[in-house]
């Protein structure tokens, strides 16, 4: 099982930017479909962005144009710009070795086998 560790989140003002990173310790992430998932208290987890091993990327509609996923070495990044208070949540890094031909299958939480511990991002208005 892969171990994923996110960087520390923090409090950011609205319209600000924040970059999160996720480091994998047991497996090269180039072999995995990687994603960022977030969860607001009282709500279900939702996929923010997913990127397959081939580079195909899915962004949740609310994050398109504001968030960017990238990989370098064995680290996954999430660049978040133009942050809004509703972006406040615990952000999780997730990985899976499963292959789905339909990208929408990667929006299901059950698609992922490995999870980071989560990191809190708070956007103040």
Phi, psi and omega in degrees: 000138182283147174252125180243138180225122178273156173286167180288135172276182179198181176271130182231145176283152177305143182076002177274184182231155178205141176245129175252150175231158180219122182252132177261141187248345186241343185215145177292129186290347180294344179270354187242148164283129184242148179212162171247132181233146178229159179215123174268144179306133178084359180238164177281157176294145178226145179285133175269308181202147179228141176226125180281173178296333179276357178096356176295132187235138176240126175248137170300144185306321183291343184254350182302133179083348180247326183250147179222130177261144177206165178228145173209131185055236180247035182233137176258140181237153171226111176266122183243120179242164178049049184295147180239156178305327180288353173278353179298128182182173167271126182257131181242143170266139182221152182219151175210147174264356182287149177248132175233132179286334180260116183301333181297337178293336179282356176273356176273136181297329180291352179286342188255137181259335186235137183226146169280179183279348180092150179219137186276129172241126179237126180250117182268146182271000000 
